PDB file of C-alpha atoms and ligand atoms in Angstrom:
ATOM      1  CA  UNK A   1      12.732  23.717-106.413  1.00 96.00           C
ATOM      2  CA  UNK A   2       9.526  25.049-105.443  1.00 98.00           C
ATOM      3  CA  UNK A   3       8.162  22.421-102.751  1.00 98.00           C
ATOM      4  CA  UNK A   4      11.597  21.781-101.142  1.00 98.00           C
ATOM      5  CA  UNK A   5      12.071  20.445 -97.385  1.00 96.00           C
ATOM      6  CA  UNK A   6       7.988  20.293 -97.791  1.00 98.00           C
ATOM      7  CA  UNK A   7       5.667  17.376 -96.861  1.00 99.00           C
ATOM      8  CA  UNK A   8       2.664  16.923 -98.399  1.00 99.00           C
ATOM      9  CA  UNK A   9      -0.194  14.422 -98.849  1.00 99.00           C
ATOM     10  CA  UNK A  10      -2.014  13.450-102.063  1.00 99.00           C
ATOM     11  CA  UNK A  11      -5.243  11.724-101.312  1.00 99.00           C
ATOM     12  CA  UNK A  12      -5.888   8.999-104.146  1.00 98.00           C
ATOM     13  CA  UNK A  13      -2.105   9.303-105.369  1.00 98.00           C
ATOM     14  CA  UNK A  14      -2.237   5.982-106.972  1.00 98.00           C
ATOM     15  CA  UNK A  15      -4.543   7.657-110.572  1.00 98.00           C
ATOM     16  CA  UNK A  16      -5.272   9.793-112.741  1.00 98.00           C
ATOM     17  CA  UNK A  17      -4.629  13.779-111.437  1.00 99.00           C
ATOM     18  CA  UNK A  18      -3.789  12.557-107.880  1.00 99.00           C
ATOM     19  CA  UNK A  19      -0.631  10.294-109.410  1.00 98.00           C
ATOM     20  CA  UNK A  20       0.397  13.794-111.468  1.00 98.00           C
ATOM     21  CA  UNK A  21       0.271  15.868-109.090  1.00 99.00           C
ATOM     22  CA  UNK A  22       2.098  13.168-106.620  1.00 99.00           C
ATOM     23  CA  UNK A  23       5.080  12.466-108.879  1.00 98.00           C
ATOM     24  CA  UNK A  24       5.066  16.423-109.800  1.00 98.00           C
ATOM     25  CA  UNK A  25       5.235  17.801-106.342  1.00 98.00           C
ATOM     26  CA  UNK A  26       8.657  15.021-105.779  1.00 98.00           C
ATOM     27  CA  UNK A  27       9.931  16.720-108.574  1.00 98.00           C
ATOM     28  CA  UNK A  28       9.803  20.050-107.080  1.00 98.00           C
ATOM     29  CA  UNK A  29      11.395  18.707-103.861  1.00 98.00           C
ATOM     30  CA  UNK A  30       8.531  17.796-101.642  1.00 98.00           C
ATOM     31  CA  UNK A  31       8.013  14.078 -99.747  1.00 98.00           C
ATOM     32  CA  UNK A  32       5.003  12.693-100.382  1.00 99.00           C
ATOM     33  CA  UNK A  33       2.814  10.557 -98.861  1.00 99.00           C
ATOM     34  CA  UNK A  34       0.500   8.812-101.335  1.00 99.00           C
ATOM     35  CA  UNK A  35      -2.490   7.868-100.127  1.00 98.00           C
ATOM     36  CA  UNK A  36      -5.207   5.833-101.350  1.00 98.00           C
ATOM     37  CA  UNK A  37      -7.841   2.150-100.945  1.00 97.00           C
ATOM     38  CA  UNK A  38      -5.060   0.610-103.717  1.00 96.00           C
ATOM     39  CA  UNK A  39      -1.619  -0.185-102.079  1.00 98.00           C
ATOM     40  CA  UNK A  40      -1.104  -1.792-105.436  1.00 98.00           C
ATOM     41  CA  UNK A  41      -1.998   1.335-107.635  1.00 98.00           C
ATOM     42  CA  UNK A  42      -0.258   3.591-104.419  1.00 98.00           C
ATOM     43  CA  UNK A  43       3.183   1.310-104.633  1.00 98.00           C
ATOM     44  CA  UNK A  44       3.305   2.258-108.663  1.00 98.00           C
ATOM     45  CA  UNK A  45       3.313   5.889-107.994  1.00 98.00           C
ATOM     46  CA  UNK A  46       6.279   5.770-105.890  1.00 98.00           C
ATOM     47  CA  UNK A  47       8.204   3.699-107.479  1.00 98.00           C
ATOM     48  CA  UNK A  48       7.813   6.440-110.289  1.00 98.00           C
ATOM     49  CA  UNK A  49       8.981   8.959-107.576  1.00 98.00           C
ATOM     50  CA  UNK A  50      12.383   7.229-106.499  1.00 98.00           C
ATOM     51  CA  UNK A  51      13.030   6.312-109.848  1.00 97.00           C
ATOM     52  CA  UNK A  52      13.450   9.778-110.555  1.00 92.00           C
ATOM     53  CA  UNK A  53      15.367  10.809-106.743  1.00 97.00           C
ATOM     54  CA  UNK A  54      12.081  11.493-104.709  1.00 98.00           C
ATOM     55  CA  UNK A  55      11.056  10.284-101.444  1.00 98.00           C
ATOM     56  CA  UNK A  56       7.830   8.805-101.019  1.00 98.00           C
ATOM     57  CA  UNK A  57       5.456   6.624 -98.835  1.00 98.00           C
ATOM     58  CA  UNK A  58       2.216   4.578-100.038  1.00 98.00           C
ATOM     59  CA  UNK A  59      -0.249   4.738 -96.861  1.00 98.00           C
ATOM     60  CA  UNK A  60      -3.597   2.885 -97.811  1.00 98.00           C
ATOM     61  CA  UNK A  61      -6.297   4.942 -96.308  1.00 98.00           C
ATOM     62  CA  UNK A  62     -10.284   5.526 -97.144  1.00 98.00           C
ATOM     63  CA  UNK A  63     -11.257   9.187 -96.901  1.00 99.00           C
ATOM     64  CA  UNK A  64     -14.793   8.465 -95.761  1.00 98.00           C
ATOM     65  CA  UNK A  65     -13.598   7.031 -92.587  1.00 98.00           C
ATOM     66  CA  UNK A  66     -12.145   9.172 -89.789  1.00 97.00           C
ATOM     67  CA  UNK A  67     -10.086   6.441 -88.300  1.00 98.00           C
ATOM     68  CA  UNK A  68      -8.661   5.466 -91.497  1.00 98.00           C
ATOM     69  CA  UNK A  69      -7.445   9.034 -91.644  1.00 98.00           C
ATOM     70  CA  UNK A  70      -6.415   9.268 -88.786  1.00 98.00           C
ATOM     71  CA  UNK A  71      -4.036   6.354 -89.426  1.00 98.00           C
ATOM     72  CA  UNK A  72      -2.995   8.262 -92.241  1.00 98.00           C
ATOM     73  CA  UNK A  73      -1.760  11.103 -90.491  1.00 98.00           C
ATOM     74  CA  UNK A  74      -0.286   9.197 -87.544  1.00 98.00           C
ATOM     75  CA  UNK A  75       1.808   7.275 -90.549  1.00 98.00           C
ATOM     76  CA  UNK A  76       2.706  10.651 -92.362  1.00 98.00           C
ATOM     77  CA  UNK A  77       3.985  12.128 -89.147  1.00 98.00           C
ATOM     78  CA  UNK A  78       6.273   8.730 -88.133  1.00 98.00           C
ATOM     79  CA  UNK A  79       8.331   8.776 -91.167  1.00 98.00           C
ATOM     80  CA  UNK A  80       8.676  12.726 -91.834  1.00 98.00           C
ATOM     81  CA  UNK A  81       8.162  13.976 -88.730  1.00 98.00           C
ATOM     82  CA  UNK A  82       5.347  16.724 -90.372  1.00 98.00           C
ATOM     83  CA  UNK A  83       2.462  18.286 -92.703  1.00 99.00           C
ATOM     84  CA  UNK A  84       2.821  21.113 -95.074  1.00 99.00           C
ATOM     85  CA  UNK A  85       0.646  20.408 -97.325  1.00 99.00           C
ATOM     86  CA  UNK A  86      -2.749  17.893 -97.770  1.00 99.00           C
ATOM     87  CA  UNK A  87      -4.252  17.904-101.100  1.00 99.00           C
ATOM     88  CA  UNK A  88      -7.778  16.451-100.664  1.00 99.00           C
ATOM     89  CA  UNK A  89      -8.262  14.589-104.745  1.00 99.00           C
ATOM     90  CA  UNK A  90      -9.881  11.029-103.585  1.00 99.00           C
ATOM     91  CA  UNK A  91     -13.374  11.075-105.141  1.00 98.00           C
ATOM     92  CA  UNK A  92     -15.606   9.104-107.323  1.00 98.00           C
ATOM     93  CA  UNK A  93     -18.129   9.551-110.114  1.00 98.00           C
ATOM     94  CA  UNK A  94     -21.699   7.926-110.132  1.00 98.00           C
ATOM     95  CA  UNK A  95     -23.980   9.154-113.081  1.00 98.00           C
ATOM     96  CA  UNK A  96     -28.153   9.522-112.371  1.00 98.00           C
ATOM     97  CA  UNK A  97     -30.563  12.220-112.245  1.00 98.00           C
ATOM     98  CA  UNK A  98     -32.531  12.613-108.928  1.00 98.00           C
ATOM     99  CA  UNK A  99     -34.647  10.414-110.080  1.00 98.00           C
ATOM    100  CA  UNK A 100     -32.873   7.476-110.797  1.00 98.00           C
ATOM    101  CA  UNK A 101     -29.573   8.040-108.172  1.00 98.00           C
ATOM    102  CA  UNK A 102     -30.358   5.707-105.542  1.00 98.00           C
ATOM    103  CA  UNK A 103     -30.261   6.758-101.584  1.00 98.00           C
ATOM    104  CA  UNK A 104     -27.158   4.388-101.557  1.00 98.00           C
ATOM    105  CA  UNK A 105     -25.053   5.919-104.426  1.00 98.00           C
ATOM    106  CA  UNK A 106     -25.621   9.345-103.081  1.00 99.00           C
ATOM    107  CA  UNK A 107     -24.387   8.249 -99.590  1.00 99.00           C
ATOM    108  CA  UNK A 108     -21.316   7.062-101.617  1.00 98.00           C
ATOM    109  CA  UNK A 109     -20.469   9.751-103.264  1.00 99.00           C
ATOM    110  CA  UNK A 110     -21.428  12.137-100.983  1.00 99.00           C
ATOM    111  CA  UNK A 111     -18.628  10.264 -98.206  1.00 99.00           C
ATOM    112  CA  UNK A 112     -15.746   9.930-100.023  1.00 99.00           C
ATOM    113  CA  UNK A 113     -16.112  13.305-102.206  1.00 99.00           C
ATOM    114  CA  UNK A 114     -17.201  16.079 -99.824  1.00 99.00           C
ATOM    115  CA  UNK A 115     -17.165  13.856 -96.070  1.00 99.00           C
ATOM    116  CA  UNK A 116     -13.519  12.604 -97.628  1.00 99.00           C
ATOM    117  CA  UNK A 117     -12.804  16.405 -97.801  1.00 99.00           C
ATOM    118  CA  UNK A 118     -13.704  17.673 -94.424  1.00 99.00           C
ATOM    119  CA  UNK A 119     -12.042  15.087 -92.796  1.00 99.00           C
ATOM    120  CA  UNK A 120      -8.560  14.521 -94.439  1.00 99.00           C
ATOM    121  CA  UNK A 121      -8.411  18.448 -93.307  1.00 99.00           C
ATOM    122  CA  UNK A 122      -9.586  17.869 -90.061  1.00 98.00           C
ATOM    123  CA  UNK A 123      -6.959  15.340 -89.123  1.00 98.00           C
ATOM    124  CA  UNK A 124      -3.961  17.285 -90.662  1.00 98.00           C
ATOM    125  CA  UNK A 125      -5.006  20.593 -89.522  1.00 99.00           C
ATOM    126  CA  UNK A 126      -3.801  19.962 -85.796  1.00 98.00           C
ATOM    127  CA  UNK A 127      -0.045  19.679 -86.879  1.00 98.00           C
ATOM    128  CA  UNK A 128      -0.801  22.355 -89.430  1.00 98.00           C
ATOM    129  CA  UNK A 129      -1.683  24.564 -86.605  1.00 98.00           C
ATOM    130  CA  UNK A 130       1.205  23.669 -84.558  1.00 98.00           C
ATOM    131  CA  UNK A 131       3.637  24.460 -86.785  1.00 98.00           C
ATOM    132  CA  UNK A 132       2.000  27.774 -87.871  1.00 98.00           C
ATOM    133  CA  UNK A 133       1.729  26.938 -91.610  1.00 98.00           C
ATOM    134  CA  UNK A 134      -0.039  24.635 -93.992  1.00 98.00           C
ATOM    135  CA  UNK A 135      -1.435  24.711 -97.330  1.00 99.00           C
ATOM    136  CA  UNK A 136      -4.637  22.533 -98.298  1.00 99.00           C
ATOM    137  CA  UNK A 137      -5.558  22.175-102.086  1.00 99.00           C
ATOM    138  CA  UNK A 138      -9.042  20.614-102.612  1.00 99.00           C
ATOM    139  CA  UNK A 139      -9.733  19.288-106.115  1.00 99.00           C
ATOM    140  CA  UNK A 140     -13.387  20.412-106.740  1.00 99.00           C
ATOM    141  CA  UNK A 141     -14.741  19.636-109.907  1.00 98.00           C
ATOM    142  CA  UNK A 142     -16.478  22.691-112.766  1.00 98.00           C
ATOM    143  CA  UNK A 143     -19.636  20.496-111.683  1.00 98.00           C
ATOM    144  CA  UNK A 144     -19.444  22.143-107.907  1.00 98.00           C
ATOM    145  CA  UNK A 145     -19.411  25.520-110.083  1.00 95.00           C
ATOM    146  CA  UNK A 146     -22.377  25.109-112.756  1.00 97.00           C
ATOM    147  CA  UNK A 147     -24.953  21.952-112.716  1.00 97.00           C
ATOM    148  CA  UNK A 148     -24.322  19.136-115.067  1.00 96.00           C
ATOM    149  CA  UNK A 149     -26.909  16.998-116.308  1.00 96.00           C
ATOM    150  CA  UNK A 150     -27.042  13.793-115.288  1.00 98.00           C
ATOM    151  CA  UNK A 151     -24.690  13.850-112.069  1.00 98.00           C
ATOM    152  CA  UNK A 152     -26.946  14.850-108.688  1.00 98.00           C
ATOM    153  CA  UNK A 153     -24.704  13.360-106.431  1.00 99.00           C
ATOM    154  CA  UNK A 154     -21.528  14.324-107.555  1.00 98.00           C
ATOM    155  CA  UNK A 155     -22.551  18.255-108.495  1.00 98.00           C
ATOM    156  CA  UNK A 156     -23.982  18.234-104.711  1.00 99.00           C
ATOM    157  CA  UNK A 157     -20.625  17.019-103.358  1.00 99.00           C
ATOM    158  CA  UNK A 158     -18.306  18.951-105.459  1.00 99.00           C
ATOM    159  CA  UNK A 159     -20.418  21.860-104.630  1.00 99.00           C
ATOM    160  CA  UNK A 160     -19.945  20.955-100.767  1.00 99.00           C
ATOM    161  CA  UNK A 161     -16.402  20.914-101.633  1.00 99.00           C
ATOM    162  CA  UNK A 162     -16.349  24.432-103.391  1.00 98.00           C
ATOM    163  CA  UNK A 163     -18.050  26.446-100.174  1.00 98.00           C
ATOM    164  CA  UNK A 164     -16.285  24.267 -97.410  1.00 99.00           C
ATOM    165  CA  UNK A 165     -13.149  25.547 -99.734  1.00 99.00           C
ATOM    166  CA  UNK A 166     -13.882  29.151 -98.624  1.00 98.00           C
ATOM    167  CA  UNK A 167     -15.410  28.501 -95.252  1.00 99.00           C
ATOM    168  CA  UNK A 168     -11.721  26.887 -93.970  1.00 99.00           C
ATOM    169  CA  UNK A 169      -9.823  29.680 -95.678  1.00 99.00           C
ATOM    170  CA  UNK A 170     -12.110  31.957 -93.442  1.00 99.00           C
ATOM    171  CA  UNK A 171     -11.615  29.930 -90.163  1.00 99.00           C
ATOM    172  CA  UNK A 172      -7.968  29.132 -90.895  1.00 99.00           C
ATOM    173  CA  UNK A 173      -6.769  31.564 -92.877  1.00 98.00           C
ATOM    174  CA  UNK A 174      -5.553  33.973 -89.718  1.00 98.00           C
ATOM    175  CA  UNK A 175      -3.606  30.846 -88.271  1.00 98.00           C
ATOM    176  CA  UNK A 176      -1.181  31.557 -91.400  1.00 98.00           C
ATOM    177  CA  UNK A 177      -3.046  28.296 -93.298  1.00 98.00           C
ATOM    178  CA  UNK A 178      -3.723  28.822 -97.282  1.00 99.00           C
ATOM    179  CA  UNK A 179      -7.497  26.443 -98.217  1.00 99.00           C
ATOM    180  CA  UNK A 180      -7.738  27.013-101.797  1.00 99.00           C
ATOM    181  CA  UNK A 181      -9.532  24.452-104.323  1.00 99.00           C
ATOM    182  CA  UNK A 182      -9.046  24.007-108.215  1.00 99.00           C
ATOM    183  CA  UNK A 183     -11.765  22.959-110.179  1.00 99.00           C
ATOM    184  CA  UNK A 184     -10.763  20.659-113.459  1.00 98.00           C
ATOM    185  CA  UNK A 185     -13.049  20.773-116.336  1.00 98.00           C
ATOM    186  CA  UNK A 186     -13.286  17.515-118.556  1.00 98.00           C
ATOM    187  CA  UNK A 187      -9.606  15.728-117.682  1.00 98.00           C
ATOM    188  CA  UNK A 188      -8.396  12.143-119.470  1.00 98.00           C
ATOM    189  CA  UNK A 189      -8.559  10.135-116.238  1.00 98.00           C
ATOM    190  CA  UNK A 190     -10.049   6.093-114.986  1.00 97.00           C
ATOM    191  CA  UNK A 191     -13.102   8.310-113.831  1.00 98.00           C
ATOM    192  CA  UNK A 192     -14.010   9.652-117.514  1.00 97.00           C
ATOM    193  CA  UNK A 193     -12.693   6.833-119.787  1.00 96.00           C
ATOM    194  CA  UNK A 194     -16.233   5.542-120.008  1.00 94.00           C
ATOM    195  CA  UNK A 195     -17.629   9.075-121.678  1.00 93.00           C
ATOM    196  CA  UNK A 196     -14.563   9.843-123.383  1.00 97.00           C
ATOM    197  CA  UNK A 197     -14.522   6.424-125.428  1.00 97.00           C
ATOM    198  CA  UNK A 198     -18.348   7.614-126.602  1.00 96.00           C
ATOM    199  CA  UNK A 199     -17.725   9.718-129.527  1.00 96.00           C
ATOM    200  CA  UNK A 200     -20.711  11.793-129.489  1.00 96.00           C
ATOM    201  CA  UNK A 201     -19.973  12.524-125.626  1.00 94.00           C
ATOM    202  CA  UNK A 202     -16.791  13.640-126.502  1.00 97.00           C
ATOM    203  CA  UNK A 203     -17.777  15.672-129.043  1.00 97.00           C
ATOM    204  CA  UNK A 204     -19.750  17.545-126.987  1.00 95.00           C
ATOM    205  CA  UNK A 205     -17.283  17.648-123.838  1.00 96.00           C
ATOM    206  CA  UNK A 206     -15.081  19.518-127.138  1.00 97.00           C
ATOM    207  CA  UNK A 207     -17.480  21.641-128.873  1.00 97.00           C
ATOM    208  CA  UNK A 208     -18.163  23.508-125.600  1.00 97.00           C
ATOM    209  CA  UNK A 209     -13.940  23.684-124.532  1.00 98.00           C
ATOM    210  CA  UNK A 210     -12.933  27.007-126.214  1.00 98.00           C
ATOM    211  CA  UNK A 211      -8.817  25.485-126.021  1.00 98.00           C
ATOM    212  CA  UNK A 212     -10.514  22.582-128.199  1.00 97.00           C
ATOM    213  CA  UNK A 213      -8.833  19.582-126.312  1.00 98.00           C
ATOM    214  CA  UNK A 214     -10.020  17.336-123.425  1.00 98.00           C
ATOM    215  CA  UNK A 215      -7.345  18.306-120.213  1.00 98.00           C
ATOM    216  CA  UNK A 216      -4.986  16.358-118.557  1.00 98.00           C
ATOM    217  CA  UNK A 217      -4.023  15.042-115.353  1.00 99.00           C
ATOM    218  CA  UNK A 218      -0.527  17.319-115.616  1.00 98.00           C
ATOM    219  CA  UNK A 219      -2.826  20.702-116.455  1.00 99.00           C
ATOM    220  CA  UNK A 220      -4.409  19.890-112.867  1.00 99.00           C
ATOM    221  CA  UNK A 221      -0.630  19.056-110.963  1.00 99.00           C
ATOM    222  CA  UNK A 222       0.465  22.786-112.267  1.00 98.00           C
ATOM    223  CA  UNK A 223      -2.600  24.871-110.362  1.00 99.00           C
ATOM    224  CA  UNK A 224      -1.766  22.203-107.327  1.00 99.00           C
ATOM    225  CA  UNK A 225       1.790  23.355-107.403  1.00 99.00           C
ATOM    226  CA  UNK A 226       1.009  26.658-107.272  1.00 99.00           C
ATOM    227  CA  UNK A 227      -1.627  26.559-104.216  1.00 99.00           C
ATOM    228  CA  UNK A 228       0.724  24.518-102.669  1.00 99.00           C
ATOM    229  CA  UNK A 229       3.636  26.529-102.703  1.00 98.00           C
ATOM    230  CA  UNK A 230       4.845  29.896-101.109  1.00 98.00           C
ATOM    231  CA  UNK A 231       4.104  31.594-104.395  1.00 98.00           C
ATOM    232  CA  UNK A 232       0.060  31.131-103.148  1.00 98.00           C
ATOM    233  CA  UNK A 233       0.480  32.498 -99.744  1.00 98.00           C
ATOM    234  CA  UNK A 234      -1.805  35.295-100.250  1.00 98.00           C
ATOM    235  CA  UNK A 235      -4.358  33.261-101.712  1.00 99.00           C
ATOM    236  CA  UNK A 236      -7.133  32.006-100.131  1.00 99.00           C
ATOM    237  CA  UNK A 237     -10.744  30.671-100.579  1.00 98.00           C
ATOM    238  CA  UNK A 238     -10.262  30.572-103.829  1.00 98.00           C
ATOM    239  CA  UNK A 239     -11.652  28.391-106.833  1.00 98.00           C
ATOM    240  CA  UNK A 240      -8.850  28.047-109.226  1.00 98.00           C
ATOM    241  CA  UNK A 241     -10.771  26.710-112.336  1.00 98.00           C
ATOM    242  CA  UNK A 242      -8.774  24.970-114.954  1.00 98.00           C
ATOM    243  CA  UNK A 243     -11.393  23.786-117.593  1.00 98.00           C
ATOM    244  CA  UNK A 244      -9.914  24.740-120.829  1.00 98.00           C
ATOM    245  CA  UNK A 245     -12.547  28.097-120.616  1.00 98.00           C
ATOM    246  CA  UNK A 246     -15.747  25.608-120.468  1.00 98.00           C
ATOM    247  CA  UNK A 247     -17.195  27.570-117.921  1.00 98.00           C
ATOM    248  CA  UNK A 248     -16.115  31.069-118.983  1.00 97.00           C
ATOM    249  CA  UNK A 249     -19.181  32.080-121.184  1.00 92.00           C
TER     250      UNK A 249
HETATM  251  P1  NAD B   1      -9.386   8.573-110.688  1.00 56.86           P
HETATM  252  O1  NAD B   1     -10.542   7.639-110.599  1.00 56.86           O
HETATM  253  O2  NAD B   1      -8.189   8.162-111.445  1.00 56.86           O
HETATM  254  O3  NAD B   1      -8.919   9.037-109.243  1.00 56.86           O
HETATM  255  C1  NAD B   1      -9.672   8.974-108.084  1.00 56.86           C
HETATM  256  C2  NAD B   1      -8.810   8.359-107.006  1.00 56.86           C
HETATM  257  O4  NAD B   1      -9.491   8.413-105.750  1.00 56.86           O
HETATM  258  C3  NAD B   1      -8.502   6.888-107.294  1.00 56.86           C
HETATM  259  O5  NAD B   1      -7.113   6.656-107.149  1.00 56.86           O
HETATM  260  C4  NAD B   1      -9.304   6.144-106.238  1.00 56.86           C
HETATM  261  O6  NAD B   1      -8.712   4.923-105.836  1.00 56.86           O
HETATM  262  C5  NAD B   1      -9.312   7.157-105.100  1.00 56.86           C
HETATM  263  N1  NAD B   1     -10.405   6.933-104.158  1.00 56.86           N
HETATM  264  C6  NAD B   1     -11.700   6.707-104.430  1.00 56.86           C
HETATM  265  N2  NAD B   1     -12.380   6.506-103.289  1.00 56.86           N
HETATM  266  C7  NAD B   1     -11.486   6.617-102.272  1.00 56.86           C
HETATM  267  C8  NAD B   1     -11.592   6.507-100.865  1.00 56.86           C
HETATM  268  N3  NAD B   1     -12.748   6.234-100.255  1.00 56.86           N
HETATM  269  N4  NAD B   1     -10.472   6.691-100.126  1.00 56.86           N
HETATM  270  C9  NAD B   1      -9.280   6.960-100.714  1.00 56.86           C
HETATM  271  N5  NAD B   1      -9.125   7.053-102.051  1.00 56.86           N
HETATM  272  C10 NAD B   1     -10.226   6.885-102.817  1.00 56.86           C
HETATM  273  O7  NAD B   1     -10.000   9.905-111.305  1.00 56.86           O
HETATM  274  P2  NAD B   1      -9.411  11.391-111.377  1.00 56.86           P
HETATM  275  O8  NAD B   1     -10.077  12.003-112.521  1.00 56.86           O
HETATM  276  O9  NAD B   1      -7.944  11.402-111.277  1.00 56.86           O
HETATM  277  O10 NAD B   1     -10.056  12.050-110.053  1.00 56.86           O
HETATM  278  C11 NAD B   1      -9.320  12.763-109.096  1.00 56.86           C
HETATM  279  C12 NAD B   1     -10.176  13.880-108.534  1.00 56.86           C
HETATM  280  O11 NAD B   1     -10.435  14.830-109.566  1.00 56.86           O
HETATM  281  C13 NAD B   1     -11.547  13.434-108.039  1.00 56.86           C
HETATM  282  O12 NAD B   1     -11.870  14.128-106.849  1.00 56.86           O
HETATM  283  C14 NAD B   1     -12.466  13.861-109.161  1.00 56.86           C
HETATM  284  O13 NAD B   1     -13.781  14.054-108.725  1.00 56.86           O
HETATM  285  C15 NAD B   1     -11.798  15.138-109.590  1.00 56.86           C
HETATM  286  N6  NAD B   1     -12.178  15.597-110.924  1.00 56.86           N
HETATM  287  C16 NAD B   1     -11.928  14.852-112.023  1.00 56.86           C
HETATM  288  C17 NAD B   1     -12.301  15.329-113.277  1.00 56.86           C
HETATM  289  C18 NAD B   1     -12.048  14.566-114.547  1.00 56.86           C
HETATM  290  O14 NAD B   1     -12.557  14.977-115.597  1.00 56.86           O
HETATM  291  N7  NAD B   1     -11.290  13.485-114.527  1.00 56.86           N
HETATM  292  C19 NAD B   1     -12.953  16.563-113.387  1.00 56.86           C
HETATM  293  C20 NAD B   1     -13.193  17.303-112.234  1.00 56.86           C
HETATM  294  C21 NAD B   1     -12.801  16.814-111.010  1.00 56.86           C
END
């Protein structure tokens, strides 16, 4: 197993890519603590995990606040004792052009996507540091690599998320501690049910995805494996994008 005797963290476990990449990472022997606003949504996920043998924990927990996190990590060390890996996936979507995104909807997004970010990492890096090894996956988004229309706030935050991404690998990277992100394209999620029920939006989302087919949450869970396993160790600051080749021309 490729995440054995490992403990890891999956920020908004309780959906979408952060459930996948949850209940994949218990496959491949790691504990996990999922962690999430939801208990409800957070409890599902690991009941998946011990019905298949895993060990898990729900911890409810909102990235945009540092003592919430904090609580988090305090929690995560109690029942396992340590950190080996955080992967930093909480984050929401609201739609609007400068124009029309409101002061308060940036604020939003711009907490829980790239302020959720900094601080989940932040908190765990301590007992990272102590123990001389860590891995922290950040799930960017292709809209912190190109601009899409329509999304200010989010394309700012996800492109916080992309250059913090390198600036920890610099700052951490010599302490033996991997900071890598992965950037989905278009993935079958809660967060893009709305556009992908809209025919002529998912037309598009298709005619520009040279593998032809929107992504899902499990394409996502394999490039988190990978950063956050030994097979990455000499990897760092990088942007693993996994968009189906959207971005590649
Ligand atoms: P999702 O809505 O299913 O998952 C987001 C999760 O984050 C939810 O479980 C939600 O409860 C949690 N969350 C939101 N605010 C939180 C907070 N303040 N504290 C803790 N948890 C919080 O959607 P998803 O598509 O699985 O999104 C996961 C990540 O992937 C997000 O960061 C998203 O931006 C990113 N992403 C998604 C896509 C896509 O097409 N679905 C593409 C690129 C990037």
């Amino acid at each position: 197993m490729r995440l054995e005797n490992k403990v890891a963290i999956v920020t908004g476990g309780g959906s979408g890519i952060g459930q996948a990449i949850a209940i994949l990472f218990a496959k491949e022997g790691a504990k996990v603590v999922v962690a999430g606003r939801r208990l409800e949504a957070l409890q599902s996920t690991v009941t998946e995990i011990e019905k298949s043998g895993g060990e898990a924990l729900a911890v409810t927990a909102d990235v945009s606040s540092f003592s919430s996190v904090h609580n988090l990590i305090q929690k995560t060390l109690e029942k396992f004792g340590k950190i080996d890996i955080l992967v930093n996936n909480a984050g929401i979507y609201l739609p609007g052009d400068a124009v029309s995104t409101t002061e308060e909807d940036w604020d939003k997004v711009l907490a829980i996507d790239a302020k959720g970010t900094f601080l989940c990492s932040k908190a765990a890096l301590p007992s990272m540091l102590k123990q001389g090894k860590g891995k922290i996956v950040n799930i960017a988004s292709i809209a912190g690599w190109v601009g899409f229309e329509g999304s200010t706030a989010y394309c700012a935050a996800k492109g916080a998320v992309v250059n913090l991404t390198r600036e920890m690998a610099l700052d951490y990277g010599p302490k033996n501690i991997n900071i890598n992100a992965i950037a989905p394209g278009i993935i079958e999620t809660d967060m893009t049910q709305g556009f992908l029920q809209d025919e002529n939006a998912k037309k598009s989302f298709l005619a520009k995805t040279p593998m032809g087919r929107i992504g899902k949450p499990l394409d996502i869970a394999y490039a988190a494996l990978y950063l956050a396993s030994d097979e990455s160790d000499f990897v760092a600051g990088e942007i693993l994008v996994v968009d189906g080749g959207w971005t590649a021309r």
